[in-house]
Coordinates of C-alpha atoms and ligand atoms in Angstrom, one line a residue:
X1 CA 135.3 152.1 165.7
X2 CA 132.1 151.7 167.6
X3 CA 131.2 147.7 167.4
X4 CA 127.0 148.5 167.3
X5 CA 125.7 151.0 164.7
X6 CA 124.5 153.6 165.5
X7 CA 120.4 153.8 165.1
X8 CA 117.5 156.6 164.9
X9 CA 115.9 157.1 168.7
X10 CA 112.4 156.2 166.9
X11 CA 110.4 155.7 164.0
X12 CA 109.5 159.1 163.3
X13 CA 113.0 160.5 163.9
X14 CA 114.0 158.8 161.0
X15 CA 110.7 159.6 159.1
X16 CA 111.4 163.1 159.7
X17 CA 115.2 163.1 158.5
X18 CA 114.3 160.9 155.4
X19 CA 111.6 163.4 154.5
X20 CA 114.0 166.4 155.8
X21 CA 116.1 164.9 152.7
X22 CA 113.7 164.6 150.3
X23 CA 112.5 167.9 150.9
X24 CA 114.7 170.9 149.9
X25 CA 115.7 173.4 147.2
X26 CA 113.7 170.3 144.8
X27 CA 110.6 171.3 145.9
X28 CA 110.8 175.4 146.4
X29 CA 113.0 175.7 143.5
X30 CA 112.6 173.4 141.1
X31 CA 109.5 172.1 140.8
X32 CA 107.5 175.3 140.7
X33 CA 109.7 176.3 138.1
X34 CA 109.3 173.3 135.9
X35 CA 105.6 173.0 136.2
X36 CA 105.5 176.7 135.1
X37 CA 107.3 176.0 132.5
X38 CA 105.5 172.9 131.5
X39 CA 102.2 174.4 131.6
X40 CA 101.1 172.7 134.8
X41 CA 97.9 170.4 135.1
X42 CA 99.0 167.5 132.4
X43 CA 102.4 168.0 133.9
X44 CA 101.1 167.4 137.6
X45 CA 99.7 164.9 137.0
X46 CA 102.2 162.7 135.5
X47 CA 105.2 163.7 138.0
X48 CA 102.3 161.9 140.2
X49 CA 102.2 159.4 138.3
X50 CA 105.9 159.0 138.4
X51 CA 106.7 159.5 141.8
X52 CA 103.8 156.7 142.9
X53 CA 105.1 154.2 140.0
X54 CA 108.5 154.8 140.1
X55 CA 110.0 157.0 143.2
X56 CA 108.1 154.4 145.9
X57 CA 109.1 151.7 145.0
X58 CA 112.5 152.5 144.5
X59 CA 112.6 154.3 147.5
X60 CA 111.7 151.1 149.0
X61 CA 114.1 149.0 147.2
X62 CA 117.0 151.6 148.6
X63 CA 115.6 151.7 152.4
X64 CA 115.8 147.6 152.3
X65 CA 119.1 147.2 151.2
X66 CA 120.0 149.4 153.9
X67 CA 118.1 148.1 156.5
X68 CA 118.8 144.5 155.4
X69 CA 123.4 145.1 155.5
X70 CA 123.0 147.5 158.1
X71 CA 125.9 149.4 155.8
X72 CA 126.2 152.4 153.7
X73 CA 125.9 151.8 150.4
X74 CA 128.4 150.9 149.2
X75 CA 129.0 147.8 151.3
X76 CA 124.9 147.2 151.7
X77 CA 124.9 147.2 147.3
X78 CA 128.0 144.6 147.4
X79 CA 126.6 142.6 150.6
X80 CA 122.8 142.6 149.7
X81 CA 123.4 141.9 145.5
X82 CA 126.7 141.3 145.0
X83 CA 130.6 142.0 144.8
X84 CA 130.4 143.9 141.2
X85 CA 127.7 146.2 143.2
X86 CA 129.9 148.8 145.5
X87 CA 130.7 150.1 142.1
X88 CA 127.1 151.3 141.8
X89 CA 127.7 152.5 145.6
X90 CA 130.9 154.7 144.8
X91 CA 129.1 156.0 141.9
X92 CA 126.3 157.1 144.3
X93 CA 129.1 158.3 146.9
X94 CA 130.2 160.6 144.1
X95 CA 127.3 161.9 143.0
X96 CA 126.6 162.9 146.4
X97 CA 130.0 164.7 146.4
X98 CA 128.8 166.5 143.5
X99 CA 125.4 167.3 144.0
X100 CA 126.0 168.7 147.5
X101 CA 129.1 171.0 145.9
X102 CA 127.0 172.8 144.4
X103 CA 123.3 172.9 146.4
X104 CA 125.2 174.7 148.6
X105 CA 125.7 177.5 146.5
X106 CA 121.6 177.9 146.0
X107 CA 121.9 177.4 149.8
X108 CA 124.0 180.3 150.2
X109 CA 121.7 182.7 148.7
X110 CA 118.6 181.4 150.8
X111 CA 120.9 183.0 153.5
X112 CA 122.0 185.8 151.5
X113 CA 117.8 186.9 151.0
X114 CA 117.3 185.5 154.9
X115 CA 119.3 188.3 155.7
X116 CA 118.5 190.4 153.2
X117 CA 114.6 190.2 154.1
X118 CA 115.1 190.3 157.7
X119 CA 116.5 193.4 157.1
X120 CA 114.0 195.1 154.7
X121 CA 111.1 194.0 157.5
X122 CA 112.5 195.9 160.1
X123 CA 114.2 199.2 158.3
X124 CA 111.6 199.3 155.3
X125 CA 112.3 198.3 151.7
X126 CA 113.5 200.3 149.6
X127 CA 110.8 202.5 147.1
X128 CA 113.2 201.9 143.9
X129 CA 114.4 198.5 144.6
X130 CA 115.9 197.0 141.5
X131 CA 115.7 193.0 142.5
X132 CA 117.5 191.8 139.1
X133 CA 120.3 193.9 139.7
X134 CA 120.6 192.8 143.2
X135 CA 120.4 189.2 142.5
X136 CA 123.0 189.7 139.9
X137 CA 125.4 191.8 142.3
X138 CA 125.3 188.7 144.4
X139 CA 125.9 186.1 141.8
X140 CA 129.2 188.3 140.2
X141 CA 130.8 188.4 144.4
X142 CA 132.5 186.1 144.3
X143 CA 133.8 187.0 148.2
X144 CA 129.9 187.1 148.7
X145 CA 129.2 183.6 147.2
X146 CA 132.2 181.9 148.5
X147 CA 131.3 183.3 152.0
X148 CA 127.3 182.1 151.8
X149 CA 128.4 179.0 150.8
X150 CA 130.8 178.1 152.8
X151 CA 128.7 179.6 156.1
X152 CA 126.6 176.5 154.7
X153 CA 128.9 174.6 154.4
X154 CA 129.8 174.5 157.9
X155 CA 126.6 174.5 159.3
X156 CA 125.9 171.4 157.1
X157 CA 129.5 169.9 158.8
X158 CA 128.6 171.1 162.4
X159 CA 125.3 168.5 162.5
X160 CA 126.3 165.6 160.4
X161 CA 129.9 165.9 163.1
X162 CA 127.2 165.0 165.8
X163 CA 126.3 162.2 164.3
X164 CA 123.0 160.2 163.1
X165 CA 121.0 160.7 166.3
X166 CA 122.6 163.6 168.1
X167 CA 122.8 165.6 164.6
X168 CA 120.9 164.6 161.9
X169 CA 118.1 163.4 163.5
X170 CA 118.1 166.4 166.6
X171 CA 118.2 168.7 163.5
X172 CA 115.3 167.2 161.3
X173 CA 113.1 167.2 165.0
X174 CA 114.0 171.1 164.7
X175 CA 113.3 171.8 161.5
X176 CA 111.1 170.3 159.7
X177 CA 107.9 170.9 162.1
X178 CA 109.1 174.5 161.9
X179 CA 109.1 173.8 158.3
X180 CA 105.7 172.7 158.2
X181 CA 104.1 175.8 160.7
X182 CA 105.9 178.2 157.9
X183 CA 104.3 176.8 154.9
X184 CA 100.8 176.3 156.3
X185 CA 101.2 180.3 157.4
X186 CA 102.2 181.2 153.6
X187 CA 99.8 178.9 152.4
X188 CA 97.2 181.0 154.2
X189 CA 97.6 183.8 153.0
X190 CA 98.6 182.9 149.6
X191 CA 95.0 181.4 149.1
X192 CA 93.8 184.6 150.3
X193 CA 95.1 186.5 147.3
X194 CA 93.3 187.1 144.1
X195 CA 95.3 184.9 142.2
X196 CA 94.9 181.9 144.3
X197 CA 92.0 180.9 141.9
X198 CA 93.8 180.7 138.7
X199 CA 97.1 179.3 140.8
X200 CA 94.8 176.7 141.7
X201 CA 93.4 176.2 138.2
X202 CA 96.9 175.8 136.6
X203 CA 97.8 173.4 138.6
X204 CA 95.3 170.6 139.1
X205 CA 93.4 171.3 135.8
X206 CA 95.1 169.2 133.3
X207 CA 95.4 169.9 129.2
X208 CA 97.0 166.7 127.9
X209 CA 97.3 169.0 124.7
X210 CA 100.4 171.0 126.4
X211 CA 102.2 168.1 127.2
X212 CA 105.4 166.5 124.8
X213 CA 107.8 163.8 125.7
X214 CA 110.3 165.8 126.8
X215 CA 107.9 167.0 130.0
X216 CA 107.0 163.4 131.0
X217 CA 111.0 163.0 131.2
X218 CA 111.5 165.9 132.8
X219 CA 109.0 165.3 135.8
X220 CA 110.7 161.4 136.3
X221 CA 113.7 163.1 136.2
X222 CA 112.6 165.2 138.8
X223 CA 111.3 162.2 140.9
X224 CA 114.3 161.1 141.3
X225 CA 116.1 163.8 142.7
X226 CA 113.2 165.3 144.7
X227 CA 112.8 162.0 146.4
X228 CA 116.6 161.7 147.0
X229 CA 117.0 158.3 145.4
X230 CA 119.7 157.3 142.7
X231 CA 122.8 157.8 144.7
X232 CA 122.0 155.6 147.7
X233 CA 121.1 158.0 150.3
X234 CA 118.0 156.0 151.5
X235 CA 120.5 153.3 151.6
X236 CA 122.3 154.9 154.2
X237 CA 119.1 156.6 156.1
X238 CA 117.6 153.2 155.6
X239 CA 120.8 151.1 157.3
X240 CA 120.4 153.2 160.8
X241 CA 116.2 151.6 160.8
X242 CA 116.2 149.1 163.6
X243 CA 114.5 145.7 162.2
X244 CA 110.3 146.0 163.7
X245 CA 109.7 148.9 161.7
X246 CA 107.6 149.0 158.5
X247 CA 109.7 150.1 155.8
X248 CA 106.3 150.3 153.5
X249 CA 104.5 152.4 155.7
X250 CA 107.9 154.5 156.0
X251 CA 108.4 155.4 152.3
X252 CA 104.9 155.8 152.3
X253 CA 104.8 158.9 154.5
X254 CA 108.5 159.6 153.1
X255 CA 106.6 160.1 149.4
X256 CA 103.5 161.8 150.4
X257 CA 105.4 164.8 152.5
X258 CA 107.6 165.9 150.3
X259 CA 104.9 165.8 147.1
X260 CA 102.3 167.6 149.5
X261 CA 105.3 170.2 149.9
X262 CA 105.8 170.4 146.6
X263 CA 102.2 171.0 145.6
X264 CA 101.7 173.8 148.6
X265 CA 105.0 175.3 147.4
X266 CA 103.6 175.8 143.9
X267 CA 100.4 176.6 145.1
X268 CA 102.1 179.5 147.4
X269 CA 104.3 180.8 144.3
X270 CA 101.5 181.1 141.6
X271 CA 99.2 182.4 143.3
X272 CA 101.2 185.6 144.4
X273 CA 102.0 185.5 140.7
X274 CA 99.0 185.5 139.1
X275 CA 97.9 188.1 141.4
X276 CA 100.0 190.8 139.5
X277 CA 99.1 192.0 136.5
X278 CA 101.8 191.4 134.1
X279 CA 104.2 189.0 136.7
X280 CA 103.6 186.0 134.5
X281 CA 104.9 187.3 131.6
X282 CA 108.2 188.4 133.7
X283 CA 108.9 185.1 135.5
X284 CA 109.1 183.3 131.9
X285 CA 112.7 183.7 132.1
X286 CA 115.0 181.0 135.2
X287 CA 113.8 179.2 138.4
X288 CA 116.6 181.8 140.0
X289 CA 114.0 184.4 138.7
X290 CA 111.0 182.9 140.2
X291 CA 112.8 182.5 143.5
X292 CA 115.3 185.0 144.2
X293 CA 114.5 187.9 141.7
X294 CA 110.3 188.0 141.5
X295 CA 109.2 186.9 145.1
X296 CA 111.3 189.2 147.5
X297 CA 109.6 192.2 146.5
X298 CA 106.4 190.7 145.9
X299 CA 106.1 189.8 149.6
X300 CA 106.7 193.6 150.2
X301 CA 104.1 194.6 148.1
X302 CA 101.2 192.3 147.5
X303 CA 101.5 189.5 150.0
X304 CA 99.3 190.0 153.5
X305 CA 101.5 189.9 156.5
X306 CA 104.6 189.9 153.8
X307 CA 106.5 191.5 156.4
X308 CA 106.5 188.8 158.8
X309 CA 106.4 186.2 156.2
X310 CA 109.1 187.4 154.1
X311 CA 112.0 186.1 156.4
X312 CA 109.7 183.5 157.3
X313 CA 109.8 182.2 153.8
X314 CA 113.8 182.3 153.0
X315 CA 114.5 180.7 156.5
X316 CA 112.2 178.0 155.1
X317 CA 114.1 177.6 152.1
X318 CA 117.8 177.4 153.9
X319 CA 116.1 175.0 156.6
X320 CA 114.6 172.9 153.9
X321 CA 118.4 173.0 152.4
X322 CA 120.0 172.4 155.2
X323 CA 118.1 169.3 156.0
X324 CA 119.1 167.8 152.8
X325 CA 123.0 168.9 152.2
X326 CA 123.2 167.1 156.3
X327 CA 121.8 163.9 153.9
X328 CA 124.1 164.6 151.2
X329 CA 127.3 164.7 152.8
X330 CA 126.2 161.9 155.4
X331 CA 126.3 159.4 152.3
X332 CA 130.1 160.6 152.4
X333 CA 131.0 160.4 155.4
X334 CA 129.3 157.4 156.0
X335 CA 131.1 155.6 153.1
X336 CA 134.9 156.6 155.1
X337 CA 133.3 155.1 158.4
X338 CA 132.7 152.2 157.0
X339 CA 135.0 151.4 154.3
X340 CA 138.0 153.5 155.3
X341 CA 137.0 152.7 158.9
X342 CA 137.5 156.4 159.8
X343 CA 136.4 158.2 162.9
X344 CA 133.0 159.9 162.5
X345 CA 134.9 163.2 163.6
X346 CA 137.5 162.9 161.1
X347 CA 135.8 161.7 158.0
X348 CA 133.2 164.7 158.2
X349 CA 135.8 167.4 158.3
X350 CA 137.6 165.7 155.5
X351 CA 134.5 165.0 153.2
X352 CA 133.5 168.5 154.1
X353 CA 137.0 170.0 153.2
X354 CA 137.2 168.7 150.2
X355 CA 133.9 169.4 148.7
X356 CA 133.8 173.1 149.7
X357 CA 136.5 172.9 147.0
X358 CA 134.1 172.4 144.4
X359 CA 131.5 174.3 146.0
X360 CA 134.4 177.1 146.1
X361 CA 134.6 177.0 142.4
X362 CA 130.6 176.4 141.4
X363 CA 130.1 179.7 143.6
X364 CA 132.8 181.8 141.3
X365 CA 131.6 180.2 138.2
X366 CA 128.3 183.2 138.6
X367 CA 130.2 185.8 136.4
X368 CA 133.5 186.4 139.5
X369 CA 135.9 184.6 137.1
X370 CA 135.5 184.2 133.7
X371 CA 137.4 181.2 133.1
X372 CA 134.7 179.3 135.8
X373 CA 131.9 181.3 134.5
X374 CA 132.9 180.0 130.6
X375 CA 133.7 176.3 132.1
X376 CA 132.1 173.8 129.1
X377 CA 132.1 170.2 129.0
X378 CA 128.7 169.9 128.0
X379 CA 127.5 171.6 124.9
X380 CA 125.4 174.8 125.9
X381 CA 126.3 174.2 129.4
X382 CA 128.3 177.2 130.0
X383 CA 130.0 177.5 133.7
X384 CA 131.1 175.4 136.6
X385 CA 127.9 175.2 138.6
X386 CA 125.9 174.3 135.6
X387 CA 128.1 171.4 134.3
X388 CA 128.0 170.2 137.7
X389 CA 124.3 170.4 138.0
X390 CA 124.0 168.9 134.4
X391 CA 126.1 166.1 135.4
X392 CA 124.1 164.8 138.6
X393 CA 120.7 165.5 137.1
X394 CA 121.2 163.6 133.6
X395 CA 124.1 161.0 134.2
X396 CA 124.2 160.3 137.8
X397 CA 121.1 160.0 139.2
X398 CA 119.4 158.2 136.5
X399 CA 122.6 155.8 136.1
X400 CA 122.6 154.8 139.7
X401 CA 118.9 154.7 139.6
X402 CA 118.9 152.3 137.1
X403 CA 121.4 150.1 138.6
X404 CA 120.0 149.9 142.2
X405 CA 116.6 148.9 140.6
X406 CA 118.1 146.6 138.3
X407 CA 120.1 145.0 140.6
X408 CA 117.5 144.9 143.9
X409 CA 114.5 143.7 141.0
X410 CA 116.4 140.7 139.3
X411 CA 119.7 139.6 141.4
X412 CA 118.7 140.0 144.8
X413 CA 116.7 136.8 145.9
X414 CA 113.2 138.0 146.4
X415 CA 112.8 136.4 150.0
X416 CA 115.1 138.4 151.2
X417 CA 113.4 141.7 149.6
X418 CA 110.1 139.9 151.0
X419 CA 111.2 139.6 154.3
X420 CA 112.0 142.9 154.8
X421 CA 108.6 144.5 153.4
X422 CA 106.2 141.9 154.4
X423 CA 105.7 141.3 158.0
X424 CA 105.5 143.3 161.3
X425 CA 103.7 146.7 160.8
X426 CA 103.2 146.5 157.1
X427 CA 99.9 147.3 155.8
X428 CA 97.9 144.5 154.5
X429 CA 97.1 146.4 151.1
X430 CA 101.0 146.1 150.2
X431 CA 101.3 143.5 147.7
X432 CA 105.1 142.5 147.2
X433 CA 104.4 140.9 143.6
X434 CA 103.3 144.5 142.6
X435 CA 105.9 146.2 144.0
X436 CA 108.6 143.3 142.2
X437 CA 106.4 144.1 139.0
X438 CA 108.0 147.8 139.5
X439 CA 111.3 147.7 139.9
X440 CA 111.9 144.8 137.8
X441 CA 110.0 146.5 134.8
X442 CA 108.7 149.7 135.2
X443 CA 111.1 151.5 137.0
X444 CA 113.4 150.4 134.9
X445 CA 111.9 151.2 131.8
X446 CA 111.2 154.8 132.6
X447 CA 114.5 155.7 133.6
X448 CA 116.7 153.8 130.9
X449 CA 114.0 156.2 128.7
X450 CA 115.8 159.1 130.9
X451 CA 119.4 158.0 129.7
X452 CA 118.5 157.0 126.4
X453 CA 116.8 160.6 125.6
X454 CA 119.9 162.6 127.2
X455 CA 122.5 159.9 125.3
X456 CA 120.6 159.9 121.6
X457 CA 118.3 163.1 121.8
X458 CA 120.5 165.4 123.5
X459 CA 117.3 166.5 126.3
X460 CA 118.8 168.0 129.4
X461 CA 117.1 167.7 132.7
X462 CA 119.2 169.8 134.5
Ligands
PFF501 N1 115.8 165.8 147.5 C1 116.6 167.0 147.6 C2 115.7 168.2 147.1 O1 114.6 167.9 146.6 O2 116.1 169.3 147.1 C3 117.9 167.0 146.9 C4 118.7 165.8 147.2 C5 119.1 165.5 148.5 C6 119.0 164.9 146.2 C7 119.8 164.4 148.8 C8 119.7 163.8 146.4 C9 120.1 163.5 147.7 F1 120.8 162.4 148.0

C-alpha cells in the first residue's frame, strides 16, 4: 500500500477526466435519441433545467465528499456522513459493476463500425449496402460481440492498470481534445447541410404542448447518468483533487462540457437527418437505429467530406466510451484498494475479470443464444443486456442518487460542506445556502419522483 494518495498532476487533468466520464455513449447515443423521440425543444429545455437544478449540485455534493475523506466512496460516504453510509457506497460500487458490463457491449460496436467505416473510406462502400441487415449480423455473433467487447474490455483495463495519473488522467489529456477537434469538424459540415435549419429548429424551439410527465422524468433521469452521478464516481474522481482547487468552478466546467456535447451531438445527427427526404420517418424506430443502422451510410452519401469524417465520427464514439468505462471500472477498483487494501495491479485485473463475465453474457443476449436473448426479470424487458440496462437506469442510479443527496443535504454538518465550496478559487456568485436549498429539497424531490413513477406507474427510463 502506498501511504500518500495518489493525486491528478493539475486542475485541468482532472477536469478533463471528470468530463471524459461524463461524456460518452450518454451523449451520442442517448440523448439524441430521446430528444427525437420527445419531440425536442420543450424537452431541451427542461433536461437544462434539470441538469443546472439538479446534476450541479449533486455533482458538487459527490466531488466534496470525495475531496473532503480523500477515499472512494464507500469509505468517503461512511467517513464524511456516517457508518450506515458505505452501504449507499457498495450500492454505487455495484452499479458501476453493472453499468460498465454492459456499456461495453455498445462500446464494442463503436469499434465494430470504426473498422467497418475505415474500411468503406478507403475500398468504397458498397452500391447495395443493406445497413439493418448488417447491424443485425453483428448483434446475432455472438464470437463477433464477445470479441468487440472484450477488445474494450481490455483497453478499458490496460489504462485504469496505470493508474489515476499515469492512466486515466494521460488518457483523458489524449482523448478528449481529440474529442473536441472531431466534433467541431462534424459540426461544420453538419451545419452546412440543408437540414441544418430545421435540426436547429427542433431543437431550441420549444412546444410545451408535446411535452407529458413522463418526458420531464425521462430527461432527469438522463441527468443523472449523463453527468455520471448516482453511483459515486465523482466521489472517487473528486478524492484524487488536491485541497486549493475550486470544486465549484470544477463542476461548473464539468456540467457545461458534456451538455455543449450533447447539444452539438444532436445538432450533428438531425441535421444529416432532416436533410433526407423520408430519413425521419425511418429513424422512428431505436437509438441503435439512429446510431449504428441510419448514419453509416448517410455519411457515404449525403455528408460533405463523409469520407474522412465517417471513421472520424465512430473513433469519437469508442474514445468518448472509453473515457467513461476507465471511470466506471476505476470506482471498482478503487473500492478493493481501499477497503480490501489490494494492489492497484491486482484489483484491476480482478474487477476487470469478473465483469467481462457479465459483459460476456449482455453481448450474447443480441439474438446468439436464446436463453440470454429471452432473459426477463423485468416485465417487457426481454434479454440480458436490457435488464441490465433497465436495472442501472431506473433502480440504481436514482436510488443512490437519492441517498448521497439526502445524506450530504441533511446529516452532513454544513460547515464542513461550506468549507469545502466556499473559499480559495470559488467564484463570488456561488451562494452555499442556494446550493444547501438543492440538495436538501429539490434534488431530492425530483428524483424520489424518478423512483416513485418506475415503483407505482411502471415508466421505464432505460
Ligand atoms: N456519463 C456516461 C455517459 O453519458 O455515457 C455514462 C456513465 C459513466 C455513467 C460513468 C455513470 C458513470 F459512473
Amino acid at each position: 500500500m502506498k501511504d500518500r494518495r495518489e493525486n491528478w498532476s493539475s486542475n485541468f487533468g482532472f477536469i478533463l477526466a471528470a468530463t471524459g466520464s461524463a461524456i460518452g455513449l450518454g451523449n451520442l447515443w442517448k440523448f439524441p435519441f430521446i430528444t427525437w423521440k420527445n419531440d425536442g425543444g420543450a424537452f431541451v429545455l427542461i433536461y437544462l433545467i434539470c441538469i443546472i437544478a439538479v446534476g450541479l449540485p449533486i455533482m458538487m455534493a459527490e466531488l466534496l465528499v470525495g475531496r473532503k475523506t480523500q477515499k472512494s466512496a464507500v469509505g468517503a460516504l461512511r467517513e464524511a456522513i456516517g457508518p450506515a453510509w458505505g452501504w449507499v457506497g457498495t450500492w454505487g460500487v455495484m452499479a458501476g459493476f453493472v453499468i460498465l458490463s454492459y456499456y461495453a457491449v455498445v462500446a464494442g460496436w463503436s469499434l465494430f463500425y470504426l473498422f467497418q467505416t475505415l474500411n468503406w473510406s478507403f475500398f468504397g462502400f458498397p452500391t447495395q449496402a443493406n445497413m439493418g441487415g448488417l447491424f443485425a449480423g453483428l448483434a446475432a455473433n455472438g464470437l463477433l460481440q464477445t470479441t468487440l467487447s472484450g477488445t474494450f474490455m481490455l483497453l478499458t483495463v490496460a489504462v485504469v492498470f496505470f493508474g489515476v495519473h499515469g492512466g486515466i488522467e494521460r488518457t483523458a489529456r489524449l482523448c478528449l481534445p481529440a474529442l473536441f477537434v472531431i466534433m467541431l469538424l462534424l459540426l461544420f459540415s453538419a451545419l452546412s447541410m440543408e437540414g441544418s435549419g430545421e435540426a436547429l429548429n427542433f431543437i431550441f424551439r420549444p412546444n410545451f404542448s408535446e411535452l407529458d410527465t413522463a418526458a420531464i422524468l425521462e430527461a432527469l433521469g438522463h441527468a443523472f447518468f449523463t453527468l455520471s452521478l448516482g453511483m459515486g464516481t465523482m466521489i472517487v474522481y473528486g478524492s484524487y483533487v488536491a485541497r486549493e482547487r475550486s470544486l465549484v468552478n470544477a463542476a461548473g466546467s464539468i456540467v457545461i462540457l458534456d451538455t455543449v456535447i450533447a447539444l452539438i451531438a444532436t445538432i450533428i445527427m438531425f441535421s444529416v437527418i432532416f436533410t433526407v427526404p423520408g430519413m425521419p420517418e425511418q429513424v422512428d424506430g431505436s437509438s441503435v437505429g439512429m446510431l449504428f443502422i441510419s448514419l453509416p451510410q448517410l455519411f457515404y452519401e449525403v455528408v460533405p467530406f463523409g469520407v474522412v469524417l465517417a471513421p472520424a465520427f465512430y473513433l469519437l464514439v469508442a474514445l468518448a466510451a472509453l473515457t467513461s468505462t476507465i471511470s466506471l471500472l476505476e470506482v471498482v477498483v478503487s473500492y478493493f484498494i481501499d477497503q480490501r487494501k489490494m494492489e492497484r495491479s491486482r484489483a484491476t485485473l480482478l474487477s476487470g475479470a469478473c465483469i467481462y463475465i457479465f459483459t460476456f453474457l449482455s453481448g450474447l443476449s443480441f439474438g446468439a443464444f436464446p436463453w440470454l436473448s429471452n432473459f426477463e426479470l423485468f416485465d417487457g424487458k426481454a434479454g440480458f443486456f436490457a435488464t441490465m440496462d433497465h436495472f442501472a437506469s431506473n433502480w440504481a442510479l436514482p436510488l443512490g442518487g437519492l441517498l448521497i443527496t439526502l445524506g450530504v443535504g441533511w446529516f452532513m454538518p454544513s460547515s464542513d460542506t461550506e468549507a469545502e465550496l466556499v473559499g480559495s478559487g470559488s467564484p463570488g456568485w456561488f451562494s452555499h445556502k442556494a446550493w444547501l436549498f438543492a440538495v436538501r429539497f429539490i434534488a431530492p424531490a425530483a428524483v424520489a419522483a424518478i423512483l416513485i413513477a418506475v415503483i407505482f406507474f411502471g415508466k421505464d427510463f432505460s
